[in-house]
């Protein structure tokens, strides 16, 4: 389970297009991303709409200014986020990014959810609720 919040520093559209997830603007947010390892499977959740994607970690967490998409720095690409570079010189406040090979994604207005679906405020956590696991596996694959 990974929260993919939206705001001035990150947009779901960028996550889908360039194969990553991000968190930051405080160590308590970015440190959670550092627990993800290459090969980990994630279900992306957006507060409000619901589950928006399923993918596999391809690159471990790194500060946004050092993250590459192919041979291109992420910050050199056309991003929808207004201020992804904010605080990029400060490791505790910068956005941190994890590379993801998305297996299936949907737009936020097509998010998948149901009454009682697992969701919480953690950036990253293990999804253990059986009903939600069955649901996301059916909707997104495994």
mmCIF file of N, CA and C in Angstrom:
data_model
loop_
_atom_site.group_PDB
_atom_site.id
_atom_site.type_symbol
_atom_site.label_atom_id
_atom_site.label_comp_id
_atom_site.label_asym_id
_atom_site.label_seq_id
_atom_site.Cartn_x
_atom_site.Cartn_y
_atom_site.Cartn_z
ATOM 1 N N UNK A 1 0.849 -1.175 0.000
ATOM 2 C CA UNK A 1 0.000 0.000 0.000
ATOM 3 C C UNK A 1 0.891 1.233 0.000
ATOM 4 N N UNK A 2 0.684 2.117 -0.973
ATOM 5 C CA UNK A 2 1.417 3.383 -1.023
ATOM 6 C C UNK A 2 0.427 4.499 -1.309
ATOM 7 N N UNK A 3 0.466 5.518 -0.469
ATOM 8 C CA UNK A 3 -0.341 6.706 -0.701
ATOM 9 C C UNK A 3 0.306 7.534 -1.791
ATOM 10 N N UNK A 4 -0.448 7.912 -2.789
ATOM 11 C CA UNK A 4 0.053 8.776 -3.851
ATOM 12 C C UNK A 4 -0.720 10.088 -3.822
ATOM 13 N N UNK A 5 -0.395 10.899 -2.840
ATOM 14 C CA UNK A 5 -1.078 12.176 -2.695
ATOM 15 C C UNK A 5 -0.745 13.118 -3.834
ATOM 16 N N UNK A 6 -1.611 14.083 -4.031
ATOM 17 C CA UNK A 6 -1.386 15.108 -5.043
ATOM 18 C C UNK A 6 -1.269 16.457 -4.378
ATOM 19 N N UNK A 7 -0.508 17.322 -5.006
ATOM 20 C CA UNK A 7 -0.312 18.676 -4.518
ATOM 21 C C UNK A 7 0.711 19.369 -5.391
ATOM 22 N N UNK A 8 1.269 20.469 -4.921
ATOM 23 C CA UNK A 8 2.218 21.209 -5.760
ATOM 24 C C UNK A 8 3.511 20.455 -6.049
ATOM 25 N N UNK A 9 3.845 19.453 -5.246
ATOM 26 C CA UNK A 9 5.108 18.732 -5.403
ATOM 27 C C UNK A 9 4.974 17.430 -6.181
ATOM 28 N N UNK A 10 3.766 16.940 -6.359
ATOM 29 C CA UNK A 10 3.586 15.660 -7.043
ATOM 30 C C UNK A 10 2.180 15.569 -7.645
ATOM 31 N N UNK A 11 2.109 14.889 -8.786
ATOM 32 C CA UNK A 11 0.844 14.662 -9.490
ATOM 33 C C UNK A 11 0.803 13.224 -9.976
ATOM 34 N N UNK A 12 -0.349 12.598 -9.865
ATOM 35 C CA UNK A 12 -0.537 11.221 -10.302
ATOM 36 C C UNK A 12 -0.239 11.079 -11.796
ATOM 37 N N UNK A 13 -0.600 12.071 -12.571
ATOM 38 C CA UNK A 13 -0.354 12.023 -14.011
ATOM 39 C C UNK A 13 1.151 11.862 -14.305
ATOM 40 N N UNK A 14 2.001 12.557 -13.546
ATOM 41 C CA UNK A 14 3.452 12.415 -13.700
ATOM 42 C C UNK A 14 3.906 11.015 -13.276
ATOM 43 N N UNK A 15 3.347 10.527 -12.160
ATOM 44 C CA UNK A 15 3.701 9.184 -11.673
ATOM 45 C C UNK A 15 3.461 8.136 -12.746
ATOM 46 N N UNK A 16 2.294 8.204 -13.374
ATOM 47 C CA UNK A 16 1.928 7.231 -14.404
ATOM 48 C C UNK A 16 2.817 7.365 -15.629
ATOM 49 N N UNK A 17 2.997 8.568 -16.094
ATOM 50 C CA UNK A 17 3.720 8.821 -17.339
ATOM 51 C C UNK A 17 5.196 8.437 -17.252
ATOM 52 N N UNK A 18 5.835 8.758 -16.112
ATOM 53 C CA UNK A 18 7.278 8.579 -16.007
ATOM 54 C C UNK A 18 7.712 7.431 -15.096
ATOM 55 N N UNK A 19 6.758 6.676 -14.538
ATOM 56 C CA UNK A 19 7.097 5.477 -13.784
ATOM 57 C C UNK A 19 7.763 5.715 -12.448
ATOM 58 N N UNK A 20 7.071 6.394 -11.560
ATOM 59 C CA UNK A 20 7.612 6.633 -10.219
ATOM 60 C C UNK A 20 6.495 6.965 -9.242
ATOM 61 N N UNK A 21 6.861 6.956 -7.962
ATOM 62 C CA UNK A 21 6.034 7.524 -6.914
ATOM 63 C C UNK A 21 6.947 8.432 -6.104
ATOM 64 N N UNK A 22 6.372 9.380 -5.409
ATOM 65 C CA UNK A 22 7.189 10.298 -4.627
ATOM 66 C C UNK A 22 6.516 10.700 -3.337
ATOM 67 N N UNK A 23 7.352 11.174 -2.431
ATOM 68 C CA UNK A 23 6.885 11.732 -1.165
ATOM 69 C C UNK A 23 7.996 12.626 -0.645
ATOM 70 N N UNK A 24 7.644 13.547 0.205
ATOM 71 C CA UNK A 24 8.666 14.414 0.753
ATOM 72 C C UNK A 24 8.093 15.611 1.463
ATOM 73 N N UNK A 25 8.895 16.659 1.498
ATOM 74 C CA UNK A 25 8.586 17.887 2.216
ATOM 75 C C UNK A 25 8.579 17.638 3.716
ATOM 76 N N UNK A 26 9.329 16.650 4.126
ATOM 77 C CA UNK A 26 9.497 16.290 5.526
ATOM 78 C C UNK A 26 10.012 14.870 5.627
ATOM 79 N N UNK A 27 10.951 14.654 6.535
ATOM 80 C CA UNK A 27 11.595 13.343 6.671
ATOM 81 C C UNK A 27 10.582 12.237 6.985
ATOM 82 N N UNK A 28 9.553 12.559 7.763
ATOM 83 C CA UNK A 28 8.586 11.518 8.122
ATOM 84 C C UNK A 28 7.851 10.963 6.900
ATOM 85 N N UNK A 29 7.774 11.754 5.842
ATOM 86 C CA UNK A 29 7.113 11.295 4.619
ATOM 87 C C UNK A 29 8.083 10.546 3.711
ATOM 88 N N UNK A 30 9.246 11.124 3.482
ATOM 89 C CA UNK A 30 10.200 10.499 2.556
ATOM 90 C C UNK A 30 10.839 9.243 3.133
ATOM 91 N N UNK A 31 11.004 9.170 4.435
ATOM 92 C CA UNK A 31 11.676 7.998 5.022
ATOM 93 C C UNK A 31 10.893 6.712 4.765
ATOM 94 N N UNK A 32 9.576 6.797 4.656
ATOM 95 C CA UNK A 32 8.771 5.606 4.382
ATOM 96 C C UNK A 32 9.117 5.014 3.021
ATOM 97 N N UNK A 33 9.407 5.863 2.043
ATOM 98 C CA UNK A 33 9.750 5.367 0.713
ATOM 99 C C UNK A 33 11.035 4.551 0.730
ATOM 100 N N UNK A 34 11.906 4.856 1.656
ATOM 101 C CA UNK A 34 13.207 4.177 1.720
ATOM 102 C C UNK A 34 13.080 2.718 2.149
ATOM 103 N N UNK A 35 11.915 2.321 2.615
ATOM 104 C CA UNK A 35 11.684 0.916 2.985
ATOM 105 C C UNK A 35 11.388 0.051 1.765
ATOM 106 N N UNK A 36 11.033 0.669 0.663
ATOM 107 C CA UNK A 36 10.697 -0.092 -0.549
ATOM 108 C C UNK A 36 11.965 -0.579 -1.234
ATOM 109 N N UNK A 37 11.926 -1.836 -1.674
ATOM 110 C CA UNK A 37 13.073 -2.481 -2.321
ATOM 111 C C UNK A 37 12.697 -2.895 -3.748
ATOM 112 N N UNK A 38 13.698 -2.998 -4.598
ATOM 113 C CA UNK A 38 13.459 -3.459 -5.970
ATOM 114 C C UNK A 38 12.748 -4.808 -5.929
ATOM 115 N N UNK A 39 11.710 -4.934 -6.728
ATOM 116 C CA UNK A 39 10.922 -6.163 -6.768
ATOM 117 C C UNK A 39 9.672 -6.116 -5.909
ATOM 118 N N UNK A 40 9.586 -5.175 -4.961
ATOM 119 C CA UNK A 40 8.368 -5.048 -4.150
ATOM 120 C C UNK A 40 7.191 -4.693 -5.050
ATOM 121 N N UNK A 41 6.050 -5.276 -4.744
ATOM 122 C CA UNK A 41 4.815 -4.961 -5.463
ATOM 123 C C UNK A 41 4.052 -3.916 -4.652
ATOM 124 N N UNK A 42 3.459 -2.943 -5.338
ATOM 125 C CA UNK A 42 2.701 -1.903 -4.639
ATOM 126 C C UNK A 42 1.333 -1.701 -5.292
ATOM 127 N N UNK A 43 0.375 -1.340 -4.444
ATOM 128 C CA UNK A 43 -0.915 -0.844 -4.898
ATOM 129 C C UNK A 43 -0.960 0.618 -4.501
ATOM 130 N N UNK A 44 -1.172 1.478 -5.478
ATOM 131 C CA UNK A 44 -1.187 2.927 -5.246
ATOM 132 C C UNK A 44 -2.592 3.366 -4.880
ATOM 133 N N UNK A 45 -2.677 4.139 -3.805
ATOM 134 C CA UNK A 45 -3.960 4.611 -3.293
ATOM 135 C C UNK A 45 -3.956 6.128 -3.236
ATOM 136 N N UNK A 46 -5.029 6.743 -3.708
ATOM 137 C CA UNK A 46 -5.188 8.186 -3.645
ATOM 138 C C UNK A 46 -6.361 8.494 -2.713
ATOM 139 N N UNK A 47 -6.052 9.255 -1.664
ATOM 140 C CA UNK A 47 -7.083 9.594 -0.685
ATOM 141 C C UNK A 47 -8.269 10.245 -1.387
ATOM 142 N N UNK A 48 -9.436 9.724 -1.111
ATOM 143 C CA UNK A 48 -10.652 10.221 -1.749
ATOM 144 C C UNK A 48 -11.103 9.282 -2.839
ATOM 145 N N UNK A 49 -10.459 9.343 -4.015
ATOM 146 C CA UNK A 49 -10.923 8.491 -5.120
ATOM 147 C C UNK A 49 -10.764 6.995 -4.888
ATOM 148 N N UNK A 50 -9.590 6.550 -4.388
ATOM 149 C CA UNK A 50 -9.383 5.121 -4.160
ATOM 150 C C UNK A 50 -8.096 4.616 -4.787
ATOM 151 N N UNK A 51 -8.087 3.334 -5.134
ATOM 152 C CA UNK A 51 -6.897 2.695 -5.696
ATOM 153 C C UNK A 51 -6.757 3.055 -7.174
ATOM 154 N N UNK A 52 -5.536 3.457 -7.548
ATOM 155 C CA UNK A 52 -5.313 3.959 -8.902
ATOM 156 C C UNK A 52 -4.243 3.196 -9.679
ATOM 157 N N UNK A 53 -3.532 2.267 -9.030
ATOM 158 C CA UNK A 53 -2.522 1.560 -9.789
ATOM 159 C C UNK A 53 -1.873 0.408 -9.057
ATOM 160 N N UNK A 54 -1.219 -0.422 -9.856
ATOM 161 C CA UNK A 54 -0.453 -1.556 -9.364
ATOM 162 C C UNK A 54 0.854 -1.601 -10.139
ATOM 163 N N UNK A 55 1.960 -1.765 -9.400
ATOM 164 C CA UNK A 55 3.250 -1.834 -10.072
ATOM 165 C C UNK A 55 4.304 -2.503 -9.226
ATOM 166 N N UNK A 56 5.507 -2.548 -9.781
ATOM 167 C CA UNK A 56 6.645 -3.173 -9.122
ATOM 168 C C UNK A 56 7.785 -2.162 -9.023
ATOM 169 N N UNK A 57 8.431 -2.125 -7.867
ATOM 170 C CA UNK A 57 9.541 -1.211 -7.639
ATOM 171 C C UNK A 57 10.722 -1.630 -8.513
ATOM 172 N N UNK A 58 11.261 -0.651 -9.260
ATOM 173 C CA UNK A 58 12.423 -0.899 -10.117
ATOM 174 C C UNK A 58 13.669 -0.161 -9.627
ATOM 175 N N UNK A 59 13.471 0.938 -8.925
ATOM 176 C CA UNK A 59 14.582 1.734 -8.383
ATOM 177 C C UNK A 59 14.235 2.139 -6.960
ATOM 178 N N UNK A 60 15.181 1.987 -6.060
ATOM 179 C CA UNK A 60 14.949 2.383 -4.676
ATOM 180 C C UNK A 60 14.943 3.903 -4.555
ATOM 181 N N UNK A 61 14.538 4.384 -3.387
ATOM 182 C CA UNK A 61 14.351 5.817 -3.162
ATOM 183 C C UNK A 61 15.636 6.599 -3.363
ATOM 184 N N UNK A 62 15.477 7.715 -4.048
ATOM 185 C CA UNK A 62 16.570 8.674 -4.172
ATOM 186 C C UNK A 62 15.981 10.072 -4.225
ATOM 187 N N UNK A 63 16.787 11.027 -3.874
ATOM 188 C CA UNK A 63 16.351 12.415 -3.885
ATOM 189 C C UNK A 63 15.971 12.799 -5.317
ATOM 190 N N UNK A 64 14.949 13.607 -5.478
ATOM 191 C CA UNK A 64 14.382 13.868 -6.803
ATOM 192 C C UNK A 64 15.395 14.424 -7.787
ATOM 193 N N UNK A 65 16.333 15.238 -7.339
ATOM 194 C CA UNK A 65 17.302 15.826 -8.273
ATOM 195 C C UNK A 65 18.230 14.767 -8.882
ATOM 196 N N UNK A 66 18.320 13.586 -8.263
ATOM 197 C CA UNK A 66 19.190 12.516 -8.750
ATOM 198 C C UNK A 66 18.434 11.398 -9.458
ATOM 199 N N UNK A 67 17.121 11.523 -9.597
ATOM 200 C CA UNK A 67 16.325 10.451 -10.197
ATOM 201 C C UNK A 67 16.304 10.585 -11.714
ATOM 202 N N UNK A 68 16.625 9.480 -12.384
ATOM 203 C CA UNK A 68 16.633 9.457 -13.840
ATOM 204 C C UNK A 68 15.482 8.629 -14.384
ATOM 205 N N UNK A 69 14.926 9.085 -15.484
ATOM 206 C CA UNK A 69 13.959 8.325 -16.271
ATOM 207 C C UNK A 69 14.690 8.021 -17.573
ATOM 208 N N UNK A 70 15.149 6.794 -17.718
ATOM 209 C CA UNK A 70 16.060 6.474 -18.814
ATOM 210 C C UNK A 70 17.366 7.210 -18.550
ATOM 211 N N UNK A 71 17.778 8.032 -19.493
ATOM 212 C CA UNK A 71 18.995 8.830 -19.321
ATOM 213 C C UNK A 71 18.696 10.269 -18.920
ATOM 214 N N UNK A 72 17.417 10.587 -18.696
ATOM 215 C CA UNK A 72 17.005 11.968 -18.447
ATOM 216 C C UNK A 72 16.686 12.221 -16.983
ATOM 217 N N UNK A 73 17.223 13.295 -16.418
ATOM 218 C CA UNK A 73 16.813 13.672 -15.060
ATOM 219 C C UNK A 73 15.305 13.948 -15.031
ATOM 220 N N UNK A 74 14.630 13.415 -14.038
ATOM 221 C CA UNK A 74 13.188 13.610 -13.912
ATOM 222 C C UNK A 74 12.830 15.091 -13.956
ATOM 223 N N UNK A 75 13.611 15.911 -13.271
ATOM 224 C CA UNK A 75 13.287 17.343 -13.206
ATOM 225 C C UNK A 75 13.460 18.059 -14.547
ATOM 226 N N UNK A 76 14.089 17.420 -15.535
ATOM 227 C CA UNK A 76 14.210 18.019 -16.869
ATOM 228 C C UNK A 76 13.019 17.675 -17.756
ATOM 229 N N UNK A 77 12.152 16.787 -17.300
ATOM 230 C CA UNK A 77 10.998 16.362 -18.092
ATOM 231 C C UNK A 77 9.817 17.305 -17.861
ATOM 232 N N UNK A 78 8.833 17.216 -18.731
ATOM 233 C CA UNK A 78 7.649 18.068 -18.611
ATOM 234 C C UNK A 78 6.709 17.489 -17.561
ATOM 235 N N UNK A 79 6.787 18.037 -16.351
ATOM 236 C CA UNK A 79 5.977 17.558 -15.230
ATOM 237 C C UNK A 79 4.763 18.453 -15.030
ATOM 238 N N UNK A 80 3.667 17.841 -14.606
ATOM 239 C CA UNK A 80 2.452 18.595 -14.282
ATOM 240 C C UNK A 80 2.539 19.225 -12.888
ATOM 241 N N UNK A 81 3.312 18.621 -11.988
ATOM 242 C CA UNK A 81 3.477 19.184 -10.639
ATOM 243 C C UNK A 81 4.094 20.571 -10.761
ATOM 244 N N UNK A 82 3.595 21.506 -9.954
ATOM 245 C CA UNK A 82 4.039 22.893 -10.050
ATOM 246 C C UNK A 82 5.416 23.124 -9.435
ATOM 247 N N UNK A 83 5.736 22.427 -8.330
ATOM 248 C CA UNK A 83 6.983 22.706 -7.612
ATOM 249 C C UNK A 83 7.704 21.433 -7.168
ATOM 250 N N UNK A 84 7.951 20.479 -8.068
ATOM 251 C CA UNK A 84 8.602 19.241 -7.632
ATOM 252 C C UNK A 84 10.036 19.464 -7.142
ATOM 253 N N UNK A 85 10.666 20.518 -7.617
ATOM 254 C CA UNK A 85 12.060 20.802 -7.269
ATOM 255 C C UNK A 85 12.218 21.551 -5.947
ATOM 256 N N UNK A 86 11.122 21.969 -5.347
ATOM 257 C CA UNK A 86 11.218 22.744 -4.107
ATOM 258 C C UNK A 86 11.988 21.956 -3.043
ATOM 259 N N UNK A 87 12.924 22.602 -2.417
ATOM 260 C CA UNK A 87 13.761 22.016 -1.357
ATOM 261 C C UNK A 87 14.685 20.908 -1.844
ATOM 262 N N UNK A 88 14.984 20.845 -3.142
ATOM 263 C CA UNK A 88 15.765 19.720 -3.669
ATOM 264 C C UNK A 88 17.201 19.685 -3.156
ATOM 265 N N UNK A 89 17.677 20.742 -2.570
ATOM 266 C CA UNK A 89 19.034 20.743 -2.010
ATOM 267 C C UNK A 89 19.044 20.334 -0.539
ATOM 268 N N UNK A 90 17.878 20.102 0.029
ATOM 269 C CA UNK A 90 17.752 19.729 1.437
ATOM 270 C C UNK A 90 17.221 18.300 1.514
ATOM 271 N N UNK A 91 18.061 17.350 1.911
ATOM 272 C CA UNK A 91 17.654 15.941 1.918
ATOM 273 C C UNK A 91 16.443 15.657 2.789
ATOM 274 N N UNK A 92 16.265 16.418 3.865
ATOM 275 C CA UNK A 92 15.125 16.176 4.761
ATOM 276 C C UNK A 92 13.824 16.743 4.213
ATOM 277 N N UNK A 93 13.894 17.786 3.399
ATOM 278 C CA UNK A 93 12.679 18.430 2.902
ATOM 279 C C UNK A 93 12.372 18.141 1.438
ATOM 280 N N UNK A 94 13.353 17.666 0.700
ATOM 281 C CA UNK A 94 13.160 17.404 -0.721
ATOM 282 C C UNK A 94 12.138 16.300 -0.962
ATOM 283 N N UNK A 95 11.620 16.271 -2.186
ATOM 284 C CA UNK A 95 10.864 15.111 -2.647
ATOM 285 C C UNK A 95 11.853 13.971 -2.850
ATOM 286 N N UNK A 96 11.428 12.765 -2.529
ATOM 287 C CA UNK A 96 12.177 11.544 -2.798
ATOM 288 C C UNK A 96 11.331 10.717 -3.740
ATOM 289 N N UNK A 97 11.984 9.961 -4.592
ATOM 290 C CA UNK A 97 11.296 9.258 -5.667
ATOM 291 C C UNK A 97 11.730 7.792 -5.711
ATOM 292 N N UNK A 98 10.763 6.920 -6.009
ATOM 293 C CA UNK A 98 10.997 5.485 -6.187
ATOM 294 C C UNK A 98 10.520 5.118 -7.589
ATOM 295 N N UNK A 99 11.353 4.409 -8.341
ATOM 296 C CA UNK A 99 10.975 3.982 -9.682
ATOM 297 C C UNK A 99 9.980 2.838 -9.649
ATOM 298 N N UNK A 100 8.978 2.912 -10.513
ATOM 299 C CA UNK A 100 7.913 1.905 -10.564
ATOM 300 C C UNK A 100 7.671 1.480 -12.013
ATOM 301 N N UNK A 101 7.578 0.177 -12.220
ATOM 302 C CA UNK A 101 7.102 -0.364 -13.489
ATOM 303 C C UNK A 101 5.607 -0.608 -13.286
ATOM 304 N N UNK A 102 4.800 0.292 -13.805
ATOM 305 C CA UNK A 102 3.352 0.165 -13.625
ATOM 306 C C UNK A 102 2.817 -0.974 -14.472
ATOM 307 N N UNK A 103 2.084 -1.877 -13.837
ATOM 308 C CA UNK A 103 1.440 -3.001 -14.536
ATOM 309 C C UNK A 103 0.041 -2.607 -15.003
ATOM 310 N N UNK A 104 -0.638 -1.821 -14.164
ATOM 311 C CA UNK A 104 -1.961 -1.314 -14.525
ATOM 312 C C UNK A 104 -2.214 -0.034 -13.739
ATOM 313 N N UNK A 105 -2.672 0.993 -14.435
ATOM 314 C CA UNK A 105 -3.019 2.262 -13.793
ATOM 315 C C UNK A 105 -4.343 2.764 -14.353
ATOM 316 N N UNK A 106 -5.002 3.585 -13.562
ATOM 317 C CA UNK A 106 -6.227 4.254 -14.003
ATOM 318 C C UNK A 106 -6.125 5.727 -13.636
ATOM 319 N N UNK A 107 -6.911 6.540 -14.299
ATOM 320 C CA UNK A 107 -7.000 7.953 -13.941
ATOM 321 C C UNK A 107 -7.664 8.058 -12.579
ATOM 322 N N UNK A 108 -7.393 9.142 -11.879
ATOM 323 C CA UNK A 108 -7.965 9.298 -10.540
ATOM 324 C C UNK A 108 -9.493 9.296 -10.576
ATOM 325 N N UNK A 109 -10.099 9.784 -11.653
ATOM 326 C CA UNK A 109 -11.568 9.787 -11.716
ATOM 327 C C UNK A 109 -12.137 8.411 -12.057
ATOM 328 N N UNK A 110 -11.245 7.421 -12.274
ATOM 329 C CA UNK A 110 -11.669 6.040 -12.494
ATOM 330 C C UNK A 110 -11.130 5.119 -11.408
ATOM 331 N N UNK A 111 -10.738 5.702 -10.274
ATOM 332 C CA UNK A 111 -10.159 4.925 -9.170
ATOM 333 C C UNK A 111 -11.114 3.827 -8.729
ATOM 334 N N UNK A 112 -10.531 2.765 -8.169
ATOM 335 C CA UNK A 112 -11.304 1.595 -7.734
ATOM 336 C C UNK A 112 -11.403 1.597 -6.214
ATOM 337 N N UNK A 113 -12.613 1.415 -5.728
ATOM 338 C CA UNK A 113 -12.809 1.356 -4.284
ATOM 339 C C UNK A 113 -14.130 0.672 -3.963
ATOM 340 N N UNK A 114 -14.360 0.468 -2.696
ATOM 341 C CA UNK A 114 -15.617 -0.077 -2.206
ATOM 342 C C UNK A 114 -15.760 0.353 -0.747
ATOM 343 N N UNK A 115 -16.944 0.297 -0.219
ATOM 344 C CA UNK A 115 -17.169 0.641 1.176
ATOM 345 C C UNK A 115 -16.385 -0.322 2.056
ATOM 346 N N UNK A 116 -15.536 0.220 2.910
ATOM 347 C CA UNK A 116 -14.729 -0.603 3.801
ATOM 348 C C UNK A 116 -13.343 -0.926 3.264
ATOM 349 N N UNK A 117 -12.984 -0.373 2.100
ATOM 350 C CA UNK A 117 -11.648 -0.618 1.540
ATOM 351 C C UNK A 117 -10.584 -0.071 2.481
ATOM 352 N N UNK A 118 -9.470 -0.793 2.577
ATOM 353 C CA UNK A 118 -8.378 -0.372 3.447
ATOM 354 C C UNK A 118 -7.765 0.927 2.927
ATOM 355 N N UNK A 119 -7.567 1.847 3.843
ATOM 356 C CA UNK A 119 -6.874 3.099 3.558
ATOM 357 C C UNK A 119 -6.415 3.665 4.889
ATOM 358 N N UNK A 120 -5.250 4.273 4.902
ATOM 359 C CA UNK A 120 -4.811 4.999 6.086
ATOM 360 C C UNK A 120 -3.852 6.093 5.679
ATOM 361 N N UNK A 121 -3.303 6.819 6.658
ATOM 362 C CA UNK A 121 -2.482 7.981 6.350
ATOM 363 C C UNK A 121 -1.008 7.649 6.157
ATOM 364 N N UNK A 122 -0.596 6.406 6.388
ATOM 365 C CA UNK A 122 0.803 6.052 6.183
ATOM 366 C C UNK A 122 1.173 6.219 4.719
ATOM 367 N N UNK A 123 2.407 6.627 4.468
ATOM 368 C CA UNK A 123 2.877 6.734 3.085
ATOM 369 C C UNK A 123 3.037 5.338 2.492
ATOM 370 N N UNK A 124 3.634 4.427 3.265
ATOM 371 C CA UNK A 124 3.851 3.049 2.833
ATOM 372 C C UNK A 124 3.488 2.118 3.980
ATOM 373 N N UNK A 125 2.749 1.062 3.687
ATOM 374 C CA UNK A 125 2.495 0.031 4.692
ATOM 375 C C UNK A 125 2.102 -1.260 3.983
ATOM 376 N N UNK A 126 2.186 -2.347 4.716
ATOM 377 C CA UNK A 126 1.823 -3.653 4.157
ATOM 378 C C UNK A 126 0.297 -3.767 4.135
ATOM 379 N N UNK A 127 -0.240 -4.116 3.000
ATOM 380 C CA UNK A 127 -1.688 -4.285 2.849
ATOM 381 C C UNK A 127 -2.043 -5.697 3.275
ATOM 382 N N UNK A 128 -2.761 -5.817 4.377
ATOM 383 C CA UNK A 128 -3.080 -7.129 4.942
ATOM 384 C C UNK A 128 -4.576 -7.438 4.973
ATOM 385 N N UNK A 129 -5.422 -6.427 4.822
ATOM 386 C CA UNK A 129 -6.860 -6.657 4.917
ATOM 387 C C UNK A 129 -7.308 -7.533 3.737
ATOM 388 N N UNK A 130 -7.786 -8.722 4.054
ATOM 389 C CA UNK A 130 -8.115 -9.723 3.039
ATOM 390 C C UNK A 130 -9.115 -9.220 1.990
ATOM 391 N N UNK A 131 -10.168 -8.565 2.441
ATOM 392 C CA UNK A 131 -11.196 -8.105 1.510
ATOM 393 C C UNK A 131 -10.603 -7.118 0.499
ATOM 394 N N UNK A 132 -9.769 -6.197 0.976
ATOM 395 C CA UNK A 132 -9.148 -5.223 0.074
ATOM 396 C C UNK A 132 -8.131 -5.904 -0.834
ATOM 397 N N UNK A 133 -7.345 -6.837 -0.291
ATOM 398 C CA UNK A 133 -6.380 -7.560 -1.118
ATOM 399 C C UNK A 133 -7.064 -8.281 -2.274
ATOM 400 N N UNK A 134 -8.144 -8.976 -1.980
ATOM 401 C CA UNK A 134 -8.885 -9.679 -3.045
ATOM 402 C C UNK A 134 -9.398 -8.688 -4.073
ATOM 403 N N UNK A 135 -9.910 -7.557 -3.595
ATOM 404 C CA UNK A 135 -10.464 -6.541 -4.478
ATOM 405 C C UNK A 135 -9.402 -5.969 -5.419
ATOM 406 N N UNK A 136 -8.262 -5.535 -4.879
ATOM 407 C CA UNK A 136 -7.236 -4.906 -5.737
ATOM 408 C C UNK A 136 -6.588 -5.937 -6.667
ATOM 409 N N UNK A 137 -6.458 -7.174 -6.221
ATOM 410 C CA UNK A 137 -5.922 -8.207 -7.108
ATOM 411 C C UNK A 137 -6.864 -8.461 -8.278
ATOM 412 N N UNK A 138 -8.148 -8.427 -8.001
ATOM 413 C CA UNK A 138 -9.146 -8.602 -9.070
ATOM 414 C C UNK A 138 -9.112 -7.410 -10.024
ATOM 415 N N UNK A 139 -9.036 -6.206 -9.490
ATOM 416 C CA UNK A 139 -9.087 -4.987 -10.303
ATOM 417 C C UNK A 139 -7.795 -4.697 -11.070
ATOM 418 N N UNK A 140 -6.639 -4.997 -10.440
ATOM 419 C CA UNK A 140 -5.352 -4.586 -11.003
ATOM 420 C C UNK A 140 -4.419 -5.728 -11.355
ATOM 421 N N UNK A 141 -4.680 -6.910 -10.835
ATOM 422 C CA UNK A 141 -3.761 -8.020 -11.038
ATOM 423 C C UNK A 141 -2.839 -8.166 -9.831
ATOM 424 N N UNK A 142 -1.953 -9.126 -9.916
ATOM 425 C CA UNK A 142 -1.116 -9.443 -8.761
ATOM 426 C C UNK A 142 0.298 -9.280 -9.085
#
